[in-house]
PDB file of C-alpha atoms in Angstrom:
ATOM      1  CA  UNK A 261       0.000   0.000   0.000  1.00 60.00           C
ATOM      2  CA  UNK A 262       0.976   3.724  -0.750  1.00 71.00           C
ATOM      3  CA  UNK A 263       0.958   6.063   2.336  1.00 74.00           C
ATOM      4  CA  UNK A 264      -1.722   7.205   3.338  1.00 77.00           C
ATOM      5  CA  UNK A 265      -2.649  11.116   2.072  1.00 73.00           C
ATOM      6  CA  UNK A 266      -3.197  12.572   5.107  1.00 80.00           C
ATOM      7  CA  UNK A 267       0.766  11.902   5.976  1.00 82.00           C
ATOM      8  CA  UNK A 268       1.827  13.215   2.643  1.00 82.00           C
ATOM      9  CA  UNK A 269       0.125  16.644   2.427  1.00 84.00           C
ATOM     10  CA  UNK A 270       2.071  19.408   4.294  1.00 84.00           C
ATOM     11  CA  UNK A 271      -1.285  21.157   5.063  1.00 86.00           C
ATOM     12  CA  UNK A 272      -2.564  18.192   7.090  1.00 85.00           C
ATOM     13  CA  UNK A 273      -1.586  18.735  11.029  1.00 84.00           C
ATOM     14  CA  UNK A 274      -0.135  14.516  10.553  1.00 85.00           C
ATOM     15  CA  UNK A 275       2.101  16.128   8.419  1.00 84.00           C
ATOM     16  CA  UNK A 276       5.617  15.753   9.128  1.00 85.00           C
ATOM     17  CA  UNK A 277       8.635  17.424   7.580  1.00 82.00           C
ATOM     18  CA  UNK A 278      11.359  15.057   8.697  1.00 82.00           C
ATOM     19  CA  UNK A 279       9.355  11.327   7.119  1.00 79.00           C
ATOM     20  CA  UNK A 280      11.853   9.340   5.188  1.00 78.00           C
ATOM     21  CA  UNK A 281      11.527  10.574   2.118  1.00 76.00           C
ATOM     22  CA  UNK A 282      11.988   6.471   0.184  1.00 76.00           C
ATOM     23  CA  UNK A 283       8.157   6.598   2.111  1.00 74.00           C
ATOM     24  CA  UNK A 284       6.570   9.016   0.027  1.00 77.00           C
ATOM     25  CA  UNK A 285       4.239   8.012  -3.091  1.00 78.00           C
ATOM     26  CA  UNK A 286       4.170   6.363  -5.014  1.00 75.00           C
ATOM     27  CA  UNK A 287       6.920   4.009  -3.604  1.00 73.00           C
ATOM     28  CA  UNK A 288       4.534   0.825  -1.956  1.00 65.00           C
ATOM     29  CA  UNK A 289       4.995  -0.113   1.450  1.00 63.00           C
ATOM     30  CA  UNK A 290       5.025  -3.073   3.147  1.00 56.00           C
ATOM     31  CA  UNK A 291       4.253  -2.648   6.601  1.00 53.00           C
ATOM     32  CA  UNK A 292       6.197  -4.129   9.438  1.00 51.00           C
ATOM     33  CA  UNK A 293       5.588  -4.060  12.927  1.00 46.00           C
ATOM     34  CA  UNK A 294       8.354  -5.398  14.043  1.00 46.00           C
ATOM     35  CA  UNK A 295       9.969  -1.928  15.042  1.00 47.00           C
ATOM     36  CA  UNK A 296      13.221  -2.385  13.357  1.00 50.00           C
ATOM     37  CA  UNK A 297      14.785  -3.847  16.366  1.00 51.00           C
ATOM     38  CA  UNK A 298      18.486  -5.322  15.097  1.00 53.00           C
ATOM     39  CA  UNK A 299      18.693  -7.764  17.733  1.00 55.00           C
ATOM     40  CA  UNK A 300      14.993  -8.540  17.828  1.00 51.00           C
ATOM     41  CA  UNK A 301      13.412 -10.376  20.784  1.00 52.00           C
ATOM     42  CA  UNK A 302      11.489 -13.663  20.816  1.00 49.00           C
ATOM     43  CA  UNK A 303       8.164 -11.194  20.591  1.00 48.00           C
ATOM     44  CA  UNK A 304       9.818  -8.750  17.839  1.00 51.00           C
ATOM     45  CA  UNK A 305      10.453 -11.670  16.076  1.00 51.00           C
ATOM     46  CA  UNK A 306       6.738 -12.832  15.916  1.00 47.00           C
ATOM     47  CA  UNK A 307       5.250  -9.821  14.877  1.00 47.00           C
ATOM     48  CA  UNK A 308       8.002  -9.158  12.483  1.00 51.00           C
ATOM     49  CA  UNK A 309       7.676 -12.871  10.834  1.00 51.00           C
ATOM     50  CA  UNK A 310       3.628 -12.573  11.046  1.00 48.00           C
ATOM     51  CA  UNK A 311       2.047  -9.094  11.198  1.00 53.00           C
ATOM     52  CA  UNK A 312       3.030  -7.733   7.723  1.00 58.00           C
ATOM     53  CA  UNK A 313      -0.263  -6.282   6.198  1.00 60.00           C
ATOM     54  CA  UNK A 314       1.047  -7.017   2.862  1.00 60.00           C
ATOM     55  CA  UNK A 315       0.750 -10.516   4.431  1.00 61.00           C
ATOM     56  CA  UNK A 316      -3.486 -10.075   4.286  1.00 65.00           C
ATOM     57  CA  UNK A 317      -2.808 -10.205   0.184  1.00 66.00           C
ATOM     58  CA  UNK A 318      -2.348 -13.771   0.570  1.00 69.00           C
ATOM     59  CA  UNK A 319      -3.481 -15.893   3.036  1.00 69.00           C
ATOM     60  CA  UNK A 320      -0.754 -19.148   2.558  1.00 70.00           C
ATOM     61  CA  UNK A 321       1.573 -16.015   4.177  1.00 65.00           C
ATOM     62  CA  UNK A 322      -0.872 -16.000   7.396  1.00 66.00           C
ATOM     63  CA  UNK A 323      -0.182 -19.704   7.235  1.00 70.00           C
ATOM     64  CA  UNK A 324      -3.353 -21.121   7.087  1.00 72.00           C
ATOM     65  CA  UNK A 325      -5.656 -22.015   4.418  1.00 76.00           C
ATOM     66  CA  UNK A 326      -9.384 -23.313   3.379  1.00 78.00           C
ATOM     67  CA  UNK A 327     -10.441 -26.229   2.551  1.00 81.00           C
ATOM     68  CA  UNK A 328     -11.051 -27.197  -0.917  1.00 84.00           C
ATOM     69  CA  UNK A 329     -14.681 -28.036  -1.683  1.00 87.00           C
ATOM     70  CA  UNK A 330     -17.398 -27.484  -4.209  1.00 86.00           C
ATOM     71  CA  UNK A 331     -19.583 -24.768  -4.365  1.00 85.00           C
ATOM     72  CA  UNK A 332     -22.493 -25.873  -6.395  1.00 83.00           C
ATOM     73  CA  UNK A 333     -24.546 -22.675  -6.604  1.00 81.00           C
ATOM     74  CA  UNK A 334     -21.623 -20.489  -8.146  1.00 81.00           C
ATOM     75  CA  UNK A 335     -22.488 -22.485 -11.640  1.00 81.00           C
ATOM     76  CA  UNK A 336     -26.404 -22.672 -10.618  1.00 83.00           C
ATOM     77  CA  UNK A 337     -28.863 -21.137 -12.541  1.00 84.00           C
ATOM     78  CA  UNK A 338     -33.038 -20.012 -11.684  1.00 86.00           C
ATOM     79  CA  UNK A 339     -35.586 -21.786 -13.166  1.00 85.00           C
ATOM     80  CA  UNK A 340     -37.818 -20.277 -15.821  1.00 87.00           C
ATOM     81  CA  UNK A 341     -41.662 -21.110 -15.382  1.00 83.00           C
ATOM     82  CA  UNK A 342     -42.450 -20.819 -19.062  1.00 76.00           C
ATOM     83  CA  UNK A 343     -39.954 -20.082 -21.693  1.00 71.00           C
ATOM     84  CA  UNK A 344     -40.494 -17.576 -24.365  1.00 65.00           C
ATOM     85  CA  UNK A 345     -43.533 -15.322 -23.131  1.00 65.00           C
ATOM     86  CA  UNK A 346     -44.496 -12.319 -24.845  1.00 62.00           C
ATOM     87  CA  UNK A 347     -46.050  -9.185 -23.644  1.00 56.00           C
ATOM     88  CA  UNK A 348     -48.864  -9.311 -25.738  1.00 53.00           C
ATOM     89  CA  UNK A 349     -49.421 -12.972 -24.025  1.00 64.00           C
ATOM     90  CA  UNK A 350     -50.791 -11.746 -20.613  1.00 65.00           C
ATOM     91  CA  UNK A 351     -54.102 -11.891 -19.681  1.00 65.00           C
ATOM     92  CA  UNK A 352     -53.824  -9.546 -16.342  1.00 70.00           C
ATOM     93  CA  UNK A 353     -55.176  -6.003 -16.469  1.00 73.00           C
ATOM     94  CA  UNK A 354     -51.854  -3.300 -17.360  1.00 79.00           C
ATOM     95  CA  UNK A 355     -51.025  -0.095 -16.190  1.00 81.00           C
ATOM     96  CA  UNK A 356     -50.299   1.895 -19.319  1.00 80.00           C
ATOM     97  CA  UNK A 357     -46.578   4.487 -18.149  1.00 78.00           C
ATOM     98  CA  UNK A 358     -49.055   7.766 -18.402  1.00 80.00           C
ATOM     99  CA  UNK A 359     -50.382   6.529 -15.195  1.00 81.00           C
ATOM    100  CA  UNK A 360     -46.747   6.813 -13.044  1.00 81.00           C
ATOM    101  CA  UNK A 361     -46.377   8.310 -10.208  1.00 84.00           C
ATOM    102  CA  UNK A 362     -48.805   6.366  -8.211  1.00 85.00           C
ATOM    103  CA  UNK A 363     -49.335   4.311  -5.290  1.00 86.00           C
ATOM    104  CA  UNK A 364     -48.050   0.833  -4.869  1.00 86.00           C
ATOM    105  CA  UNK A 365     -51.072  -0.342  -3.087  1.00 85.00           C
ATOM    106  CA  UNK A 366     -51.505  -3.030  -5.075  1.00 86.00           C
ATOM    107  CA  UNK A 367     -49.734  -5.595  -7.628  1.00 87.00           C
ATOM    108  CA  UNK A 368     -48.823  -3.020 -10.660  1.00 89.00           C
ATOM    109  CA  UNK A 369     -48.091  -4.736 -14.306  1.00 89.00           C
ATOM    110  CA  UNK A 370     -47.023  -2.562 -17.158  1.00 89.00           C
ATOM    111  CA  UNK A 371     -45.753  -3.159 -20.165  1.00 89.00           C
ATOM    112  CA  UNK A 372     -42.022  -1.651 -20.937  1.00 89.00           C
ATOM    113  CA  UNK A 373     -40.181  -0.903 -24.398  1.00 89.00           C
ATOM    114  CA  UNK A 374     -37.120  -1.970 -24.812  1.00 88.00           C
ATOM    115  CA  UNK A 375     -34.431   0.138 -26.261  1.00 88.00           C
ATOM    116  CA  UNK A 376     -33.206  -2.451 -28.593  1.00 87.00           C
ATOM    117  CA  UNK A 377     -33.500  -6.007 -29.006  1.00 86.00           C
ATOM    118  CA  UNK A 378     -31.518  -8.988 -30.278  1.00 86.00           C
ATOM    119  CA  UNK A 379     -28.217  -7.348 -29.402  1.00 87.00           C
ATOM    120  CA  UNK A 380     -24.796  -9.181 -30.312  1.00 88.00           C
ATOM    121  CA  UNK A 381     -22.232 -10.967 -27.694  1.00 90.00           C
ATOM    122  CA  UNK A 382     -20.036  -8.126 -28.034  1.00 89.00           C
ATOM    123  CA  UNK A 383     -22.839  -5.767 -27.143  1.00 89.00           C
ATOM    124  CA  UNK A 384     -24.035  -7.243 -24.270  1.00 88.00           C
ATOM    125  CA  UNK A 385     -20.459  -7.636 -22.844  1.00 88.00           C
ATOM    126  CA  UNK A 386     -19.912  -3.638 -23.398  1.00 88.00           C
ATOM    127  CA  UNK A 387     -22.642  -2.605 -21.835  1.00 88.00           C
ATOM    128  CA  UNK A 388     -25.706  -4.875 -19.521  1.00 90.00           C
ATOM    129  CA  UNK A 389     -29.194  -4.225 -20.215  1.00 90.00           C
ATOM    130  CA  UNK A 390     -31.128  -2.876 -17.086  1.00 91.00           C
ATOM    131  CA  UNK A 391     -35.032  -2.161 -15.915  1.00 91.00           C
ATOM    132  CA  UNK A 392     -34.713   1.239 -13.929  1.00 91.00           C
ATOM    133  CA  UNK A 393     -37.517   1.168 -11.263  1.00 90.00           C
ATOM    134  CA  UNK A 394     -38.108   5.404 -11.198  1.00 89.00           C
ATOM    135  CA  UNK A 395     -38.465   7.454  -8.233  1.00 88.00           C
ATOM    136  CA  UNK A 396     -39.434   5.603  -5.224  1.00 88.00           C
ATOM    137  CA  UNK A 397     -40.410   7.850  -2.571  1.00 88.00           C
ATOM    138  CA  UNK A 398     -41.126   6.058   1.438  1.00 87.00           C
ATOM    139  CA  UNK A 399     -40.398   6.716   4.903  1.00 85.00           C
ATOM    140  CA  UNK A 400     -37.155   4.946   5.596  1.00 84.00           C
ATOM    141  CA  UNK A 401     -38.457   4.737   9.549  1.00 84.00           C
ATOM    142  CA  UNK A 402     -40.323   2.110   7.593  1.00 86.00           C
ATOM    143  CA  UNK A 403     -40.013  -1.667   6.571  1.00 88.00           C
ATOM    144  CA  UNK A 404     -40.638  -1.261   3.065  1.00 88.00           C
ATOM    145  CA  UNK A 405     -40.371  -4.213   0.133  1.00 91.00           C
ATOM    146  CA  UNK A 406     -41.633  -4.831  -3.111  1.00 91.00           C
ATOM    147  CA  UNK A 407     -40.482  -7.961  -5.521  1.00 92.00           C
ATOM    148  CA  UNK A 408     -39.838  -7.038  -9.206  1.00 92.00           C
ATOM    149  CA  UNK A 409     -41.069  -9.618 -12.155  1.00 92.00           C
ATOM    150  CA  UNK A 410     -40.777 -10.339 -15.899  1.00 91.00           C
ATOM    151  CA  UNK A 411     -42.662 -11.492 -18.461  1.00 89.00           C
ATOM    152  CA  UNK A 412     -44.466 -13.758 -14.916  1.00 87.00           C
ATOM    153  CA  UNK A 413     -47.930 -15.035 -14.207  1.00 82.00           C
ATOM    154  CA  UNK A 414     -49.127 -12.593 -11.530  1.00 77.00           C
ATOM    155  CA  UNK A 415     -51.884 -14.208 -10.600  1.00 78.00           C
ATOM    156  CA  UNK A 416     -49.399 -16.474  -8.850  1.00 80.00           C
ATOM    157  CA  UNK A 417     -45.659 -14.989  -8.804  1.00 79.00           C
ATOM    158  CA  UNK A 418     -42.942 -16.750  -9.287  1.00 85.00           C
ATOM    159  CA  UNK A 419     -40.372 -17.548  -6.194  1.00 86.00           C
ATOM    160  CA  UNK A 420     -36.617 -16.467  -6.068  1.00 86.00           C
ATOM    161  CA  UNK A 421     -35.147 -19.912  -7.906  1.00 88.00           C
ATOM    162  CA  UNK A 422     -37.291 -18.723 -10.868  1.00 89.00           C
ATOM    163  CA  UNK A 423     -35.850 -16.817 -13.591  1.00 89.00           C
ATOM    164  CA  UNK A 424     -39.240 -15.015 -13.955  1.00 90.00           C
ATOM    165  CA  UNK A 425     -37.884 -13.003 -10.566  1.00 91.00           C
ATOM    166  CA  UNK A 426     -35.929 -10.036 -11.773  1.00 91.00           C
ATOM    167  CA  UNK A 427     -34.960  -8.544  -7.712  1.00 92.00           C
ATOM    168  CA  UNK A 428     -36.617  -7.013  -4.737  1.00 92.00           C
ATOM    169  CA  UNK A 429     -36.454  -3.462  -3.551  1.00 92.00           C
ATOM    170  CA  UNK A 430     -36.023  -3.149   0.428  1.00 91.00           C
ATOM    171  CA  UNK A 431     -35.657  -0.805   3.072  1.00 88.00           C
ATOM    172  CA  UNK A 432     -35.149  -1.938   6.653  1.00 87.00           C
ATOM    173  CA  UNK A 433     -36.543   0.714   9.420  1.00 84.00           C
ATOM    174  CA  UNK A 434     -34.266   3.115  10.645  1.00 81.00           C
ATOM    175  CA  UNK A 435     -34.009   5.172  13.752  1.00 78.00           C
ATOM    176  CA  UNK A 436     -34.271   8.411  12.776  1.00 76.00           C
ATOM    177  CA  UNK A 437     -37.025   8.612   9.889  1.00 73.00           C
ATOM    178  CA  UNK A 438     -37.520  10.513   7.245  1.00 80.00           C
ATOM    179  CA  UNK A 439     -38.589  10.921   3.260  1.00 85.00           C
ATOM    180  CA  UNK A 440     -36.672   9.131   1.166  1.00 85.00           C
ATOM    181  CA  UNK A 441     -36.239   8.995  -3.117  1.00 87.00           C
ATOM    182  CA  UNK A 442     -34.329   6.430  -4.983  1.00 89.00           C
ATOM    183  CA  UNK A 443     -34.505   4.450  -7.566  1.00 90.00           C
ATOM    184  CA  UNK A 444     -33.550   0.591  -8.096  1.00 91.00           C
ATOM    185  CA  UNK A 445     -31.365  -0.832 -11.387  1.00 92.00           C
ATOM    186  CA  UNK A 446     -31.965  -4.611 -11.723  1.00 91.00           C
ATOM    187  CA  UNK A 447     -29.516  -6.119 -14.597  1.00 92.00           C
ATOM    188  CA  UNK A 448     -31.970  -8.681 -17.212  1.00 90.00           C
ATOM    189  CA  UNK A 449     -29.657  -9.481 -19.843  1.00 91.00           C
ATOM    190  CA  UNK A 450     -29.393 -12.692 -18.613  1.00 90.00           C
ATOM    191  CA  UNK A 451     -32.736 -13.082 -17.516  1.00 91.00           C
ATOM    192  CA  UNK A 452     -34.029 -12.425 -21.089  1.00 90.00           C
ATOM    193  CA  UNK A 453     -31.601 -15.032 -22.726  1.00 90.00           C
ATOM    194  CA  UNK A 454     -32.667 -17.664 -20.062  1.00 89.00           C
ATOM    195  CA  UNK A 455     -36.485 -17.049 -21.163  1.00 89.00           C
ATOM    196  CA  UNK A 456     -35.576 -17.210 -24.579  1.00 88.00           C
ATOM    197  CA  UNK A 457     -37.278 -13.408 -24.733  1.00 88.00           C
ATOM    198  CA  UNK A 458     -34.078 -11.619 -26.090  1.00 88.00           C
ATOM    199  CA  UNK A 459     -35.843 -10.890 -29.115  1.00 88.00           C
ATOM    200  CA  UNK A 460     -39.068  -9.231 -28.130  1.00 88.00           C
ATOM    201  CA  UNK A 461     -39.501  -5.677 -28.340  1.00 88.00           C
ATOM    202  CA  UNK A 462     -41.223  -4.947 -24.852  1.00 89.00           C
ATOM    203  CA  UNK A 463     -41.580  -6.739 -21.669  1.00 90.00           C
ATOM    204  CA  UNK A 464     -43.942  -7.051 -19.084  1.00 89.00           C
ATOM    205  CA  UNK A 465     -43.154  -5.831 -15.794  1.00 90.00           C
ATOM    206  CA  UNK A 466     -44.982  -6.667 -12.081  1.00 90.00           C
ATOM    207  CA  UNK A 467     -44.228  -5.132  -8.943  1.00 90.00           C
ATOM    208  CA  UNK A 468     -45.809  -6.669  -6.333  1.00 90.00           C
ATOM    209  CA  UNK A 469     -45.724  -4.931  -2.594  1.00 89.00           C
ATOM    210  CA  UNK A 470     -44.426  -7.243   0.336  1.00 87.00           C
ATOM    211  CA  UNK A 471     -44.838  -4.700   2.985  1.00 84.00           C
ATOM    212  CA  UNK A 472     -47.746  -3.080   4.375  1.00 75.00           C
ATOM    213  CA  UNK A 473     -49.329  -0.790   1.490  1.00 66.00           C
ATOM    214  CA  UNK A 474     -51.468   1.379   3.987  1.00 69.00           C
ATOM    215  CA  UNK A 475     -49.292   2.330   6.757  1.00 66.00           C
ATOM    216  CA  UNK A 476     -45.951   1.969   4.850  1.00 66.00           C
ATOM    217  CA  UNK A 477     -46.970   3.487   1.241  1.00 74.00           C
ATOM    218  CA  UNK A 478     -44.377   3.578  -1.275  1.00 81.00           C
ATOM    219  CA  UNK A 479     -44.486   5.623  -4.372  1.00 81.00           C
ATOM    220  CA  UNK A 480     -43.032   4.805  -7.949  1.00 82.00           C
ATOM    221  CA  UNK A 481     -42.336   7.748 -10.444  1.00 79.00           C
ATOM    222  CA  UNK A 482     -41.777   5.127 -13.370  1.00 77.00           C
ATOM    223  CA  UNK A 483     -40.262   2.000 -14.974  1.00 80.00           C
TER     224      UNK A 483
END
């Protein structure tokens, strides 16, 4: 690591004229806290031999290690519930945009343009493609969630090991409450591959409130 610069800027009062100047930036430092000691004790010589934060870098060097296992669920994938639904497939009632900002009192499905379909490899590497949940106003002295779906059946939502679940917006209560505004990005490029949707020019989009709607309203400007 580089000192720290708070140590380096002669207007801070840690400042100090007479540092050894081989310390400055950008030279990297490995710090030892082993006090330089040339005829080190028994205790010198343990911190010196073991408490090197360059040390942290790599843990064989703290002399210890983990043992090697599988994790199954780094190469696990959701579920989809029905592969390749389109927009104009659902049957629940939609909330055209020109209705936002409103009330999420209730389950809200709309449907949502895409700005371009059927994008290459390349494209989708550059740059992922995201559903931007606008404008959510609630009292963060609150518990406040809502759970985000695509292209789902409402009428019975999908669970989190199905692809149909896009994310979940939450705010836990805090002490000192007040009126908050956000908004929530959810990547999908995945999700549409995995639903085999990638082409289609709009999706549909639920948000369905967790929380309780009438003492704990949240507000959404847009999708």
């Amino acid at each position: 690591m580089q000192m720290l610069y708070i140590f380096t800027d002669p207007k801070s009062p840690l400042y100090d004229q007479f540092r050894d100047q081989n310390h400055q930036p950008p030279t990297l430092l490995d710090l030892d806290y082993g006090a330089g000691d040339p005829n080190p004790t028994i205790a010198n010589q343990l911190y010196s031999s073991n408490l090197r934060v360059i040390d942290c870098l790599d843990n064989t060097g703290l002399r210890y290690t983990y043992q090697n296992v599988e994790i199954p669920w780094l190469e696990s994938k959701p579920i989809p519930r029905r592969l390749g639904k389109k927009a104009a497939e659902t049957k629940t009632a939609l909330t055209p945009i020109t209705a936002f900002p409103l009330v999420l009192d209730k389950t809200m499905v709309t449907v949502v343009s895409r700005p371009k379909k059927s994008r290459s490899r390349k494209e989708k590497e550059e740059e992922d493609e995201v559903l931007v949940i606008e404008g959510i106003e609630y009292d963060n002295g609150k518990f406040v969630k809502f759970d985000v779906f695509i292209n789902d059946d409402v009428e019975i939502p999908s669970k989190p090991e199905n692809t149909e679940f896009a994310g979940s917006f939450v705010n836990v209560s805090h002490k000192h409450a007040k009126k908050s505004k956000t908004r929530l990005i959810l990547g999908i490029t995945e999700l549409l591959e995995d639903l085999e949707t990638d082409g289609d020019d709009s999706i549909v989009v639920a948000l369905v409130p967790r929380s309780n709607t009438i003492s704990d309203p949240v507000v959404t400007s847009g999708v």
